[in-house]
CSV table of C-alpha atoms in Angstrom, one decimal:
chain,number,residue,atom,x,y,z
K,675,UNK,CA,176.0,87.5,79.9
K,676,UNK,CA,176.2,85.8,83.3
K,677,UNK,CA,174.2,83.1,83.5
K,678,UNK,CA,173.6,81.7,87.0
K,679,UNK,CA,171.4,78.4,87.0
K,680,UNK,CA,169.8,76.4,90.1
K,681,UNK,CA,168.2,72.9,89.8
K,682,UNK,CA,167.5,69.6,92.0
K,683,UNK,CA,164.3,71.2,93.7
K,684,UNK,CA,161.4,69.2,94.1
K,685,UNK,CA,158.6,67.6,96.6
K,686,UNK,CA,159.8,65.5,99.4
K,687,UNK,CA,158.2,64.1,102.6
K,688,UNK,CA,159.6,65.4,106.5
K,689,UNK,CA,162.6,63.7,107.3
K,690,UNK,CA,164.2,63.3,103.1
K,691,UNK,CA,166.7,64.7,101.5
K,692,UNK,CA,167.9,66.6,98.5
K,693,UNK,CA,170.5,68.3,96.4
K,694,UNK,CA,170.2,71.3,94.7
K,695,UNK,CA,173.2,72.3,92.2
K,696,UNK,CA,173.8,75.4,90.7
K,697,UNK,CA,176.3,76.5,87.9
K,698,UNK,CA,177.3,80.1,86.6
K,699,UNK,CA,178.8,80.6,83.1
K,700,UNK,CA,179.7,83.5,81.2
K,701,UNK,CA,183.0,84.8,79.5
K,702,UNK,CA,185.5,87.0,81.5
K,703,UNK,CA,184.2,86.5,84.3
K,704,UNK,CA,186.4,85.7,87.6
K,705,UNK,CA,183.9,84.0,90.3
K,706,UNK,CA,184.5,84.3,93.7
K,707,UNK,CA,182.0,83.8,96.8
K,708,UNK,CA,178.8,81.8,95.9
K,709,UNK,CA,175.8,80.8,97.7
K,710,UNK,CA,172.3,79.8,98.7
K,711,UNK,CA,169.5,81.7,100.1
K,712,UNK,CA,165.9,81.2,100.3
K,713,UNK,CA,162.7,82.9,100.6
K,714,UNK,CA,159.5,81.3,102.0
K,715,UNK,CA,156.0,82.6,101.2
K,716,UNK,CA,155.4,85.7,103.5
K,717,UNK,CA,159.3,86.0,104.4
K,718,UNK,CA,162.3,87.6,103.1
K,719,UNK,CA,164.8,86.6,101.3
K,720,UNK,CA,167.2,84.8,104.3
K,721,UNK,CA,170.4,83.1,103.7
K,722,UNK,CA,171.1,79.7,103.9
K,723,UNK,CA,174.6,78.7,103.3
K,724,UNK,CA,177.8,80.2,101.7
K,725,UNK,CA,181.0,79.3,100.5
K,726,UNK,CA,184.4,80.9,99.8
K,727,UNK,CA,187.0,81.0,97.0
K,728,UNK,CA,189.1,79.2,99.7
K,729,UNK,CA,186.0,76.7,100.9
K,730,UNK,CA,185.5,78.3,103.9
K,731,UNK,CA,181.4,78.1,105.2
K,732,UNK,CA,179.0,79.9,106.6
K,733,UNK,CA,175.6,78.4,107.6
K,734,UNK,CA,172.2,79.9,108.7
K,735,UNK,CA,171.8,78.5,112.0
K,736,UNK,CA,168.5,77.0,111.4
K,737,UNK,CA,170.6,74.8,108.5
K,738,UNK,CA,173.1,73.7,110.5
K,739,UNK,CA,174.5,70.5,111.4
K,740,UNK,CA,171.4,69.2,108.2
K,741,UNK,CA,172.6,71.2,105.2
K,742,UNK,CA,176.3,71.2,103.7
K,743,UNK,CA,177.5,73.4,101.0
K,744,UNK,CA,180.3,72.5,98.3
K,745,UNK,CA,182.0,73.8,95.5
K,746,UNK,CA,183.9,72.8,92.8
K,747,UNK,CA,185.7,76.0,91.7
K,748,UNK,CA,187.4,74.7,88.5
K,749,UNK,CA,183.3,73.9,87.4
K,750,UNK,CA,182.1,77.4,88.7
K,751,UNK,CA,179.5,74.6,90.2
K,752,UNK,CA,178.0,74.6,94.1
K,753,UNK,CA,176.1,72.3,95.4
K,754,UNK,CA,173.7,72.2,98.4
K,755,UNK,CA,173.0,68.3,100.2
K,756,UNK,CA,169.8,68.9,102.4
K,757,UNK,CA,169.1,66.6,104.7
K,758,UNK,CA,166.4,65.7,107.5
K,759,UNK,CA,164.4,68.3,105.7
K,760,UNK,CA,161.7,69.6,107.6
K,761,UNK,CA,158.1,71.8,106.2
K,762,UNK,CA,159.5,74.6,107.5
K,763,UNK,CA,162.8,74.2,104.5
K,764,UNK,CA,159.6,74.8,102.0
K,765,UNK,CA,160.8,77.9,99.8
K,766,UNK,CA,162.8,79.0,97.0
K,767,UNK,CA,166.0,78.3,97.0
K,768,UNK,CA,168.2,81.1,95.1
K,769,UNK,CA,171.6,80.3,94.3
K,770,UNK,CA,174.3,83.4,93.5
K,771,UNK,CA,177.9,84.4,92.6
K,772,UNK,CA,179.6,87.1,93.5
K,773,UNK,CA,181.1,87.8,90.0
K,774,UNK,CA,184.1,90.4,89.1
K,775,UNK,CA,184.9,91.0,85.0
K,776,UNK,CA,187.7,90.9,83.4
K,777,UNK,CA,188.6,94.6,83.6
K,778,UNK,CA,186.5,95.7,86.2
K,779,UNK,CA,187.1,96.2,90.0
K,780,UNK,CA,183.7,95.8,91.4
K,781,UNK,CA,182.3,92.6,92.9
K,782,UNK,CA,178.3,92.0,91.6
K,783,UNK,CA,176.3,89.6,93.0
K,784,UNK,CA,174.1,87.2,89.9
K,785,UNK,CA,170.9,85.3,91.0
K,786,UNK,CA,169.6,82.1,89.6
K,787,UNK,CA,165.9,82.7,89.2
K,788,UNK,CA,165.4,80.1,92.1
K,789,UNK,CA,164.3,76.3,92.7
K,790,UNK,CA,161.3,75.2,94.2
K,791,UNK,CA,162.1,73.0,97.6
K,792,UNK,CA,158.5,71.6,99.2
K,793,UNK,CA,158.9,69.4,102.4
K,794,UNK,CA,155.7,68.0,102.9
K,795,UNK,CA,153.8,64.7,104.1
């Protein structure tokens, strides 16, 4: 019932930039951390960026200072602004939310089924 969608990937060249969205839906939900992780071919799943109820951030250190992470709680929307990408950003980007149900005292975390990101000249 929880949907949890990704978009914006693409093909860019060193040095360019992009923006990956993401928006979950469903009904009685309550959604509270979201975030971004990514998995390159031959790695695990690492994470990239997160962000709070409350806005607060956390970055992978290898993102920061190039990558910034927003949200726009009333839109259950997140957003990811990439930029001086380099070939080593080329993976899938997953997006998630840490979802609770109406009901229910348990946190559980909803995947997107990921966004292709390929930094490339």
């Amino acid at each position: 019932q929880v949907q949890v969608v990704e978009s914006g990937g693409g093909l860019v060249q060193p040095g360019g930039s992009l923006r990956l969205s993401c928006a979950a839906s469903g009904s009685g939900i309550s959604i509270n951390a979201m975030g971004w992780y990514r998995q390159a071919p031959g790695k695990e799943r690492e994470l990239v960026a997160t962000i709070s109820t409350a806005g607060s951030t956390n970055y992978a250190d290898s993102v920061k200072g190039r990558f910034t992470i927003s949200r726009d709680s009333a839109k259950n929307t997140v957003s990811l602004q990439m930029n001086s990408l380099k070939p080593e950003d080329t993976a899938v980007y997953y997006c998630n939310a840490d979802v609770v149900r109406s009901g229910a005292i348990l946190t559980y975390r909803y995947w997107g089924q990921g966004t292709q990101v390929t930094v490339s000249s």
